[in-house]
Amino acid sequence: MPAGQTLVSLGVATVAAPVIFLSVMLRRARNLAVEPQEPRISCSEDLHRSFSRGVSSVLPLESVRYYHKPRSLEFILESNRFRPFQPQLCTKTSSDSLKGYWICKGPPGKSQLEVESDIVLVLFHGGGYCFGDPLSPAVSLLRVAEIAAARGISTSIFSVEYTLAPEATFPRQQEEAVAAYRHLVETQAIPPDKIILAGDSAGGHLVLSCLIALHREGIQRPKGALLMYPWVTLTNNSPTFESNRHKDVLSKRLLDRCVETVIGERGRVEALNLEDLINPWEPGREHAWDMILPLVTWVNVGRHDVLLHDVQTFVEHARAKGARVHLEIRPNAIHGWNFIVDKNSEKFFCSLSPDDEVPKGVMAGSDCICEGVFNILENDLFAVVGDGD
């Protein structure tokens, strides 16, 4: 990060920290007399969430982008867990129609052509279209491939690199997503019924945007869609933006700044059909989700996520149109919870040897992703897990 941005970031954090601390203490004191409707967040967790939310809402987006950079590839490839499989993992691809990384071609240690795998998981990373990186979830995705292999399912995983804003505005990202899918299907001859499109947050929005475009162009849908806390409408004004505003790490202010950056000069009104995917539309035509979504769509969101209400509304509307959608609502979980949980155990996980058993609770976010993959493969159409609806 340039020295100027570093100074700005340090200044913001220094000023924000005591203000956030005092506001949290006052809020918790006011709420002591109120009977909680759910288990109260611990003070330390409340401070952590509030600091993350408060600082990211005021930092320049360039600084937020810097702090979301992934660990170096060396951390993964030189680790005990994955060093023996270096040539197979995290290989970069860059062509006119496909950019990103093959996180693995077959499970680690069992290299195969991607077309030979039982499934090909194609991931679009999150980050409000303004930050994030295709390698950020690499360790989690490698763990997904391991878990699937233990169930007898061989998996290749591609993480797509798409152009961020402000370098490009929407719908460039949608166009790049469609180009990537077409390349995998048409150039690499991967059957659509082997492909699962996955995305977290803005990546979930991009998956849905891609599926809408595939439908319009008459291109065969993939086998399934895996949406993790998807940002289904960029309008950012649903009830849980208020009710969860002190519980989540995500703020409306940060999301609104991202929208202004990725929509560009068109403005919200003109771009509404691009940003609100709860009821996708275009002049004179309403799209039915049963024609857009794959045979099975799996959706996960945290109970404390500000996007919760939007996600629930999307699922309700999709089901009303005849789409088969599975919803899991994770208790007490925040936006991005699964990758945050995994980040906390990445170092330990990567220190294990390839033959070591992974202790229960380590890389738990990856376990959840696998739940979604297995749900799609098993065609468990309407099950609701956890506290669900």
CSV table of C-alpha atoms in Angstrom, one decimal:
chain,number,residue,atom,x,y,z
A,1,MET,CA,0.0,0.0,0.0
A,2,PRO,CA,1.3,3.5,-0.8
A,3,ALA,CA,2.7,5.4,2.2
A,4,GLY,CA,-0.1,8.1,1.8
A,5,GLN,CA,-2.9,5.5,2.0
A,6,THR,CA,-1.2,3.8,5.0
A,7,LEU,CA,-1.1,7.0,6.9
A,8,VAL,CA,-4.8,7.7,6.1
A,9,SER,CA,-5.7,4.2,7.2
A,10,LEU,CA,-3.8,4.5,10.4
A,11,GLY,CA,-5.3,7.9,11.1
A,12,VAL,CA,-8.8,6.6,10.5
A,13,ALA,CA,-8.3,3.6,12.7
A,14,THR,CA,-6.8,5.7,15.5
A,15,VAL,CA,-9.6,8.2,15.5
A,16,ALA,CA,-12.3,5.5,15.1
A,17,ALA,CA,-11.2,3.1,17.8
A,18,PRO,CA,-12.1,5.1,20.9
A,19,VAL,CA,-15.3,6.3,19.3
A,20,ILE,CA,-16.4,2.8,18.4
A,21,PHE,CA,-15.4,1.5,21.9
A,22,LEU,CA,-17.5,4.1,23.7
A,23,SER,CA,-20.5,3.7,21.4
A,24,VAL,CA,-20.5,-0.1,21.9
A,25,MET,CA,-20.2,0.3,25.7
A,26,LEU,CA,-23.1,2.8,25.8
A,27,ARG,CA,-25.3,0.7,23.5
A,28,ARG,CA,-24.7,-2.4,25.6
A,29,ALA,CA,-25.4,-0.5,28.8
A,30,ARG,CA,-28.7,0.8,27.4
A,31,ASN,CA,-29.7,-2.7,26.4
A,32,LEU,CA,-29.0,-4.3,29.7
A,33,ALA,CA,-32.6,-3.8,30.9
A,34,VAL,CA,-34.0,-5.2,27.7
A,35,GLU,CA,-34.7,-8.9,27.6
A,36,PRO,CA,-32.8,-10.3,24.6
A,37,GLN,CA,-34.8,-12.3,22.1
A,38,GLU,CA,-31.7,-14.4,21.3
A,39,PRO,CA,-28.3,-15.1,23.0
A,40,ARG,CA,-26.5,-11.8,23.5
A,41,ILE,CA,-23.3,-11.3,21.6
A,42,SER,CA,-20.3,-11.3,23.9
A,43,CYS,CA,-18.6,-7.9,24.6
A,44,SER,CA,-15.4,-8.9,22.9
A,45,GLU,CA,-17.2,-10.2,19.8
A,46,ASP,CA,-19.4,-7.1,19.7
A,47,LEU,CA,-16.3,-4.9,19.8
A,48,HIS,CA,-14.6,-6.9,17.0
A,49,ARG,CA,-17.7,-6.7,14.8
A,50,SER,CA,-18.2,-3.1,15.5
A,51,PHE,CA,-14.6,-2.1,14.8
A,52,SER,CA,-14.6,-4.1,11.5
A,53,ARG,CA,-17.9,-2.5,10.5
A,54,GLY,CA,-17.0,1.0,11.5
A,55,VAL,CA,-13.5,1.2,10.0
A,56,SER,CA,-14.4,-0.4,6.7
A,57,SER,CA,-17.4,2.0,6.3
A,58,VAL,CA,-15.1,5.1,6.3
A,59,LEU,CA,-11.8,3.8,4.9
A,60,PRO,CA,-11.1,4.7,1.2
A,61,LEU,CA,-12.1,1.7,-1.0
A,62,GLU,CA,-8.5,1.5,-2.2
A,63,SER,CA,-7.5,0.8,1.4
A,64,VAL,CA,-10.3,-1.8,1.9
A,65,ARG,CA,-9.1,-3.5,-1.2
A,66,TYR,CA,-5.5,-3.7,0.1
A,67,TYR,CA,-6.6,-5.2,3.4
A,68,HIS,CA,-8.6,-7.9,1.6
A,69,LYS,CA,-5.5,-9.2,-0.3
A,70,PRO,CA,-5.1,-13.0,0.1
A,71,ARG,CA,-2.2,-14.8,1.7
A,72,SER,CA,0.7,-15.4,-0.7
A,73,LEU,CA,0.7,-18.4,-2.9
A,74,GLU,CA,3.8,-19.6,-1.1
A,75,PHE,CA,1.9,-19.9,2.1
A,76,ILE,CA,-0.3,-22.5,0.5
A,77,LEU,CA,2.2,-24.2,-1.9
A,78,GLU,CA,5.0,-24.4,0.7
A,79,SER,CA,2.8,-25.7,3.5
A,80,ASN,CA,3.1,-29.2,4.9
A,81,ARG,CA,-0.4,-30.0,3.7
A,82,PHE,CA,0.1,-29.0,0.0
A,83,ARG,CA,3.8,-28.9,-0.7
A,84,PRO,CA,3.8,-32.4,-2.3
A,85,PHE,CA,1.2,-31.3,-4.8
A,86,GLN,CA,2.6,-28.0,-5.9
A,87,PRO,CA,2.4,-28.4,-9.6
A,88,GLN,CA,-1.3,-29.3,-9.5
A,89,LEU,CA,-2.5,-26.4,-7.4
A,90,CYS,CA,-3.4,-22.8,-7.9
A,91,THR,CA,-2.3,-22.7,-11.6
A,92,LYS,CA,-3.1,-19.4,-13.3
A,93,THR,CA,-5.1,-19.2,-16.5
A,94,SER,CA,-5.2,-16.0,-18.6
A,95,SER,CA,-6.9,-15.9,-22.0
A,96,ASP,CA,-9.4,-13.5,-23.6
A,97,SER,CA,-12.4,-15.4,-22.3
A,98,LEU,CA,-11.1,-17.1,-19.1
A,99,LYS,CA,-9.0,-15.5,-16.4
A,100,GLY,CA,-8.4,-16.9,-12.9
A,101,TYR,CA,-6.9,-19.9,-11.2
A,102,TRP,CA,-7.4,-23.6,-11.3
A,103,ILE,CA,-7.3,-24.1,-7.5
A,104,CYS,CA,-7.1,-27.8,-8.2
A,105,LYS,CA,-7.7,-30.2,-11.1
A,106,GLY,CA,-8.9,-33.2,-9.2
A,107,PRO,CA,-8.5,-33.5,-5.5
A,108,PRO,CA,-5.0,-32.6,-4.1
A,109,GLY,CA,-2.7,-35.6,-4.8
A,110,LYS,CA,-5.0,-37.1,-7.4
A,111,SER,CA,-4.5,-34.9,-10.5
A,112,GLN,CA,-6.8,-35.4,-13.4
A,113,LEU,CA,-8.1,-33.4,-16.4
A,114,GLU,CA,-10.9,-31.1,-15.3
A,115,VAL,CA,-13.3,-32.7,-17.8
A,116,GLU,CA,-12.7,-36.1,-16.0
A,117,SER,CA,-13.8,-34.8,-12.6
A,118,ASP,CA,-17.2,-35.6,-11.3
A,119,ILE,CA,-17.9,-32.0,-10.7
A,120,VAL,CA,-16.3,-28.7,-11.6
A,121,LEU,CA,-16.9,-26.0,-9.1
A,122,VAL,CA,-16.6,-22.5,-10.6
A,123,LEU,CA,-16.3,-19.7,-7.9
A,124,PHE,CA,-16.9,-16.0,-8.2
A,125,HIS,CA,-15.4,-14.2,-5.2
A,126,GLY,CA,-17.1,-11.5,-3.2
A,127,GLY,CA,-16.0,-8.0,-2.2
A,128,GLY,CA,-18.7,-5.6,-3.3
A,129,TYR,CA,-17.3,-5.7,-6.9
A,130,CYS,CA,-14.6,-3.3,-5.6
A,131,PHE,CA,-12.2,-5.7,-3.8
A,132,GLY,CA,-11.6,-9.4,-3.2
A,133,ASP,CA,-9.4,-11.8,-5.1
A,134,PRO,CA,-9.8,-15.2,-6.7
A,135,LEU,CA,-7.1,-16.7,-4.4
A,136,SER,CA,-8.6,-15.4,-1.2
A,137,PRO,CA,-10.7,-18.6,-0.6
A,138,ALA,CA,-8.1,-21.0,-2.0
A,139,VAL,CA,-7.4,-22.9,1.2
A,140,SER,CA,-11.1,-23.3,1.9
A,141,LEU,CA,-11.6,-24.6,-1.6
A,142,LEU,CA,-8.8,-27.1,-1.3
A,143,ARG,CA,-10.4,-28.4,1.8
A,144,VAL,CA,-13.7,-28.7,-0.1
A,145,ALA,CA,-12.0,-30.8,-2.7
A,146,GLU,CA,-10.5,-33.0,0.1
A,147,ILE,CA,-13.9,-33.5,1.8
A,148,ALA,CA,-15.6,-34.3,-1.5
A,149,ALA,CA,-12.8,-36.9,-2.3
A,150,ALA,CA,-13.5,-38.6,1.0
A,151,ARG,CA,-17.1,-39.0,-0.2
A,152,GLY,CA,-15.8,-40.5,-3.5
A,153,ILE,CA,-16.5,-37.3,-5.5
A,154,SER,CA,-13.6,-36.0,-7.6
A,155,THR,CA,-13.7,-32.2,-7.9
A,156,SER,CA,-11.9,-29.6,-10.0
A,157,ILE,CA,-12.2,-26.0,-8.8
A,158,PHE,CA,-11.8,-22.8,-10.9
A,159,SER,CA,-11.8,-19.4,-9.2
A,160,VAL,CA,-12.7,-16.7,-11.7
A,161,GLU,CA,-10.8,-13.4,-11.9
A,162,TYR,CA,-13.1,-10.6,-13.0
A,163,THR,CA,-12.5,-6.9,-13.4
A,164,LEU,CA,-13.2,-4.9,-10.3
A,165,ALA,CA,-14.6,-1.4,-10.0
A,166,PRO,CA,-13.7,1.4,-10.7
A,167,GLU,CA,-11.5,-0.2,-13.4
A,168,ALA,CA,-14.7,-1.5,-14.9
A,169,THR,CA,-18.4,-0.9,-14.2
A,170,PHE,CA,-21.4,-3.3,-14.4
A,171,PRO,CA,-22.3,-5.1,-16.7
A,172,ARG,CA,-18.6,-5.8,-17.6
A,173,GLN,CA,-18.4,-8.3,-14.8
A,174,GLN,CA,-21.5,-10.1,-16.0
A,175,GLU,CA,-20.1,-10.3,-19.5
A,176,GLU,CA,-16.8,-11.8,-18.1
A,177,ALA,CA,-18.7,-14.3,-16.1
A,178,VAL,CA,-20.7,-15.5,-19.1
A,179,ALA,CA,-17.5,-15.6,-21.2
A,180,ALA,CA,-15.8,-17.8,-18.5
A,181,TYR,CA,-18.7,-20.2,-18.4
A,182,ARG,CA,-18.9,-20.5,-22.2
A,183,HIS,CA,-15.1,-21.1,-22.4
A,184,LEU,CA,-15.4,-24.0,-19.9
A,185,VAL,CA,-18.3,-25.5,-21.8
A,186,GLU,CA,-17.4,-24.8,-25.4
A,187,THR,CA,-13.6,-24.7,-25.4
A,188,GLN,CA,-12.7,-27.1,-22.6
A,189,ALA,CA,-15.7,-29.3,-23.4
A,190,ILE,CA,-16.9,-29.6,-19.8
A,191,PRO,CA,-20.5,-30.7,-19.7
A,192,PRO,CA,-22.8,-28.2,-18.1
A,193,ASP,CA,-24.3,-31.0,-15.9
A,194,LYS,CA,-20.9,-31.2,-14.2
A,195,ILE,CA,-20.6,-27.5,-13.4
A,196,ILE,CA,-21.7,-25.9,-10.2
A,197,LEU,CA,-21.6,-22.1,-10.1
A,198,ALA,CA,-20.7,-20.7,-6.7
A,199,GLY,CA,-20.4,-17.2,-5.3
A,200,ASP,CA,-20.3,-15.4,-2.0
A,201,SER,CA,-21.8,-11.9,-1.4
A,202,ALA,CA,-21.2,-9.9,-4.7
A,203,GLY,CA,-20.0,-13.2,-6.2
A,204,GLY,CA,-23.5,-14.6,-5.5
A,205,HIS,CA,-25.0,-11.5,-7.3
A,206,LEU,CA,-22.6,-12.3,-10.2
A,207,VAL,CA,-23.7,-15.9,-10.3
A,208,LEU,CA,-27.4,-14.8,-10.6
A,209,SER,CA,-26.5,-12.2,-13.2
A,210,CYS,CA,-24.6,-14.8,-15.2
A,211,LEU,CA,-27.5,-17.3,-15.1
A,212,ILE,CA,-29.9,-14.6,-16.3
A,213,ALA,CA,-27.6,-13.9,-19.2
A,214,LEU,CA,-27.3,-17.6,-20.0
A,215,HIS,CA,-31.1,-17.8,-20.1
A,216,ARG,CA,-31.4,-14.9,-22.4
A,217,GLU,CA,-28.8,-16.3,-24.8
A,218,GLY,CA,-30.3,-19.8,-24.8
A,219,ILE,CA,-27.2,-21.4,-23.2
A,220,GLN,CA,-27.6,-24.6,-21.2
A,221,ARG,CA,-27.7,-24.1,-17.5
A,222,PRO,CA,-25.2,-25.6,-15.1
A,223,LYS,CA,-26.0,-28.5,-12.7
A,224,GLY,CA,-26.4,-26.3,-9.7
A,225,ALA,CA,-25.8,-22.9,-8.0
A,226,LEU,CA,-24.3,-22.4,-4.6
A,227,LEU,CA,-25.0,-19.0,-3.2
A,228,MET,CA,-23.3,-17.9,0.0
A,229,TYR,CA,-25.0,-14.8,1.6
A,230,PRO,CA,-25.7,-13.4,-1.9
A,231,TRP,CA,-26.0,-9.7,-2.4
A,232,VAL,CA,-29.3,-10.2,-4.3
A,233,THR,CA,-30.3,-6.5,-4.5
A,234,LEU,CA,-27.9,-3.6,-4.5
A,235,THR,CA,-30.6,-1.3,-3.2
A,236,ASN,CA,-29.5,-2.0,0.4
A,237,ASN,CA,-32.7,-0.9,2.1
A,238,SER,CA,-34.4,-4.0,3.6
A,239,PRO,CA,-35.4,-4.3,7.2
A,240,THR,CA,-32.4,-6.3,8.4
A,241,PHE,CA,-30.1,-3.4,7.4
A,242,GLU,CA,-31.6,-1.8,10.5
A,243,SER,CA,-32.3,-4.8,12.8
A,244,ASN,CA,-28.9,-6.4,12.2
A,245,ARG,CA,-26.8,-3.2,11.9
A,246,HIS,CA,-25.2,-3.7,15.3
A,247,LYS,CA,-24.7,-7.4,14.8
A,248,ASP,CA,-23.0,-7.7,11.5
A,249,VAL,CA,-19.5,-6.8,10.3
A,250,LEU,CA,-21.0,-5.3,7.1
A,251,SER,CA,-22.4,-1.8,6.9
A,252,LYS,CA,-24.9,-0.1,4.6
A,253,ARG,CA,-22.5,2.7,4.1
A,254,LEU,CA,-19.8,0.5,2.7
A,255,LEU,CA,-22.2,-1.3,0.4
A,256,ASP,CA,-23.7,2.0,-0.9
A,257,ARG,CA,-20.2,3.2,-1.8
A,258,CYS,CA,-19.5,0.0,-3.6
A,259,VAL,CA,-22.8,0.4,-5.6
A,260,GLU,CA,-21.9,3.9,-6.6
A,261,THR,CA,-18.5,2.7,-7.8
A,262,VAL,CA,-19.6,-0.3,-9.8
A,263,ILE,CA,-22.8,1.2,-11.3
A,264,GLY,CA,-20.8,4.2,-12.5
A,265,GLU,CA,-22.4,7.2,-14.2
A,266,ARG,CA,-25.7,5.5,-15.1
A,267,GLY,CA,-27.0,5.9,-11.6
A,268,ARG,CA,-29.3,3.6,-9.6
A,269,VAL,CA,-32.6,4.3,-11.4
A,270,GLU,CA,-31.3,3.5,-14.9
A,271,ALA,CA,-29.4,0.4,-13.6
A,272,LEU,CA,-32.2,-1.0,-11.5
A,273,ASN,CA,-32.7,-4.0,-13.7
A,274,LEU,CA,-29.0,-4.8,-13.3
A,275,GLU,CA,-28.9,-4.5,-9.5
A,276,ASP,CA,-32.2,-5.8,-8.1
A,277,LEU,CA,-32.2,-9.5,-8.7
A,278,ILE,CA,-35.1,-10.4,-6.3
A,279,ASN,CA,-37.4,-9.7,-9.2
A,280,PRO,CA,-35.2,-9.6,-12.4
A,281,TRP,CA,-36.9,-7.9,-15.3
A,282,GLU,CA,-36.4,-6.1,-18.5
A,283,PRO,CA,-38.9,-3.9,-20.4
A,284,GLY,CA,-41.9,-5.9,-21.4
A,285,ARG,CA,-40.7,-9.1,-19.9
A,286,GLU,CA,-40.6,-10.7,-16.5
A,287,HIS,CA,-38.2,-13.7,-16.0
A,288,ALA,CA,-39.3,-16.8,-14.1
A,289,TRP,CA,-36.7,-18.1,-11.8
A,290,ASP,CA,-37.6,-21.7,-12.6
A,291,MET,CA,-36.3,-21.1,-16.1
A,292,ILE,CA,-33.2,-19.3,-15.0
A,293,LEU,CA,-31.9,-21.2,-11.9
A,294,PRO,CA,-30.4,-24.7,-12.3
A,295,LEU,CA,-32.3,-27.8,-11.1
A,296,VAL,CA,-31.1,-27.2,-7.6
A,297,THR,CA,-29.9,-23.9,-5.9
A,298,TRP,CA,-28.4,-23.9,-2.4
A,299,VAL,CA,-28.4,-20.7,-0.4
A,300,ASN,CA,-26.7,-20.0,2.9
A,301,VAL,CA,-26.9,-16.8,5.0
A,302,GLY,CA,-26.2,-15.9,8.6
A,303,ARG,CA,-28.9,-14.9,11.1
A,304,HIS,CA,-26.9,-11.7,11.9
A,305,ASP,CA,-26.3,-10.7,8.3
A,306,VAL,CA,-27.7,-7.4,7.1
A,307,LEU,CA,-28.6,-9.1,3.9
A,308,LEU,CA,-30.8,-11.7,5.6
A,309,HIS,CA,-34.2,-10.3,4.7
A,310,ASP,CA,-33.2,-9.8,1.0
A,311,VAL,CA,-31.9,-13.3,0.8
A,312,GLN,CA,-35.1,-14.7,2.4
A,313,THR,CA,-37.2,-12.6,0.0
A,314,PHE,CA,-35.3,-13.9,-3.0
A,315,VAL,CA,-35.7,-17.5,-1.9
A,316,GLU,CA,-39.5,-17.0,-1.4
A,317,HIS,CA,-39.9,-15.4,-4.8
A,318,ALA,CA,-37.8,-18.0,-6.6
A,319,ARG,CA,-39.8,-20.8,-4.9
A,320,ALA,CA,-43.1,-19.1,-5.8
A,321,LYS,CA,-41.9,-19.1,-9.5
A,322,GLY,CA,-41.3,-22.9,-9.2
A,323,ALA,CA,-37.6,-22.9,-8.7
A,324,ARG,CA,-36.1,-25.6,-6.4
A,325,VAL,CA,-34.2,-23.7,-3.7
A,326,HIS,CA,-32.7,-25.0,-0.5
A,327,LEU,CA,-32.1,-22.4,2.3
A,328,GLU,CA,-29.9,-22.6,5.3
A,329,ILE,CA,-29.8,-19.8,7.8
A,330,ARG,CA,-26.8,-20.2,10.2
A,331,PRO,CA,-27.6,-19.2,13.8
A,332,ASN,CA,-25.6,-16.2,15.1
A,333,ALA,CA,-23.5,-16.0,11.9
A,334,ILE,CA,-22.4,-12.8,10.3
A,335,HIS,CA,-21.8,-11.8,6.6
A,336,GLY,CA,-18.9,-13.9,5.2
A,337,TRP,CA,-19.0,-16.1,8.3
A,338,ASN,CA,-17.7,-19.3,6.6
A,339,PHE,CA,-14.5,-17.8,5.1
A,340,ILE,CA,-13.9,-15.9,8.3
A,341,VAL,CA,-14.1,-19.1,10.4
A,342,ASP,CA,-11.7,-20.8,8.0
A,343,LYS,CA,-9.2,-17.9,8.0
A,344,ASN,CA,-8.9,-18.5,11.8
A,345,SER,CA,-7.8,-22.1,11.3
A,346,GLU,CA,-6.0,-21.9,8.0
A,347,LYS,CA,-2.5,-21.8,9.5
A,348,PHE,CA,-3.1,-24.8,11.7
A,349,PHE,CA,-4.8,-26.7,8.8
A,350,CYS,CA,-1.9,-26.0,6.4
A,351,SER,CA,0.6,-27.2,9.0
A,352,LEU,CA,-0.9,-30.7,9.0
A,353,SER,CA,0.6,-33.3,6.8
A,354,PRO,CA,-1.4,-34.6,3.8
A,355,ASP,CA,-2.2,-37.8,5.7
A,356,ASP,CA,-3.2,-36.1,9.0
A,357,GLU,CA,-6.9,-36.2,9.9
A,358,VAL,CA,-8.4,-32.8,10.2
A,359,PRO,CA,-9.8,-32.3,13.7
A,360,LYS,CA,-13.5,-31.6,14.0
A,361,GLY,CA,-14.3,-27.9,13.9
A,362,VAL,CA,-11.2,-27.0,11.9
A,363,MET,CA,-12.1,-25.4,8.5
A,364,ALA,CA,-15.8,-25.5,9.5
A,365,GLY,CA,-16.7,-23.0,6.8
A,366,SER,CA,-15.5,-25.5,4.2
A,367,ASP,CA,-17.7,-28.2,5.7
A,368,CYS,CA,-20.7,-25.9,5.1
A,369,ILE,CA,-19.8,-25.3,1.5
A,370,CYS,CA,-19.6,-29.1,1.1
A,371,GLU,CA,-23.1,-29.4,2.6
A,372,GLY,CA,-24.3,-27.2,-0.3
A,373,VAL,CA,-22.4,-29.2,-2.9
A,374,PHE,CA,-23.7,-32.5,-1.6
A,375,ASN,CA,-27.2,-31.1,-1.4
A,376,ILE,CA,-27.0,-30.3,-5.1
A,377,LEU,CA,-25.6,-33.6,-6.0
A,378,GLU,CA,-28.1,-35.6,-3.9
A,379,ASN,CA,-31.0,-33.5,-5.3
A,380,ASP,CA,-32.4,-32.9,-1.8
A,381,LEU,CA,-34.8,-30.3,-3.2
A,382,PHE,CA,-36.7,-28.7,-0.4
A,383,ALA,CA,-34.8,-29.6,2.8
A,384,VAL,CA,-34.1,-26.7,5.2
A,385,VAL,CA,-31.2,-27.1,7.6
A,386,GLY,CA,-30.5,-25.4,10.9
A,387,ASP,CA,-33.1,-22.9,11.9
A,388,GLY,CA,-34.0,-22.4,8.2
A,389,ASP,CA,-37.1,-20.4,7.3
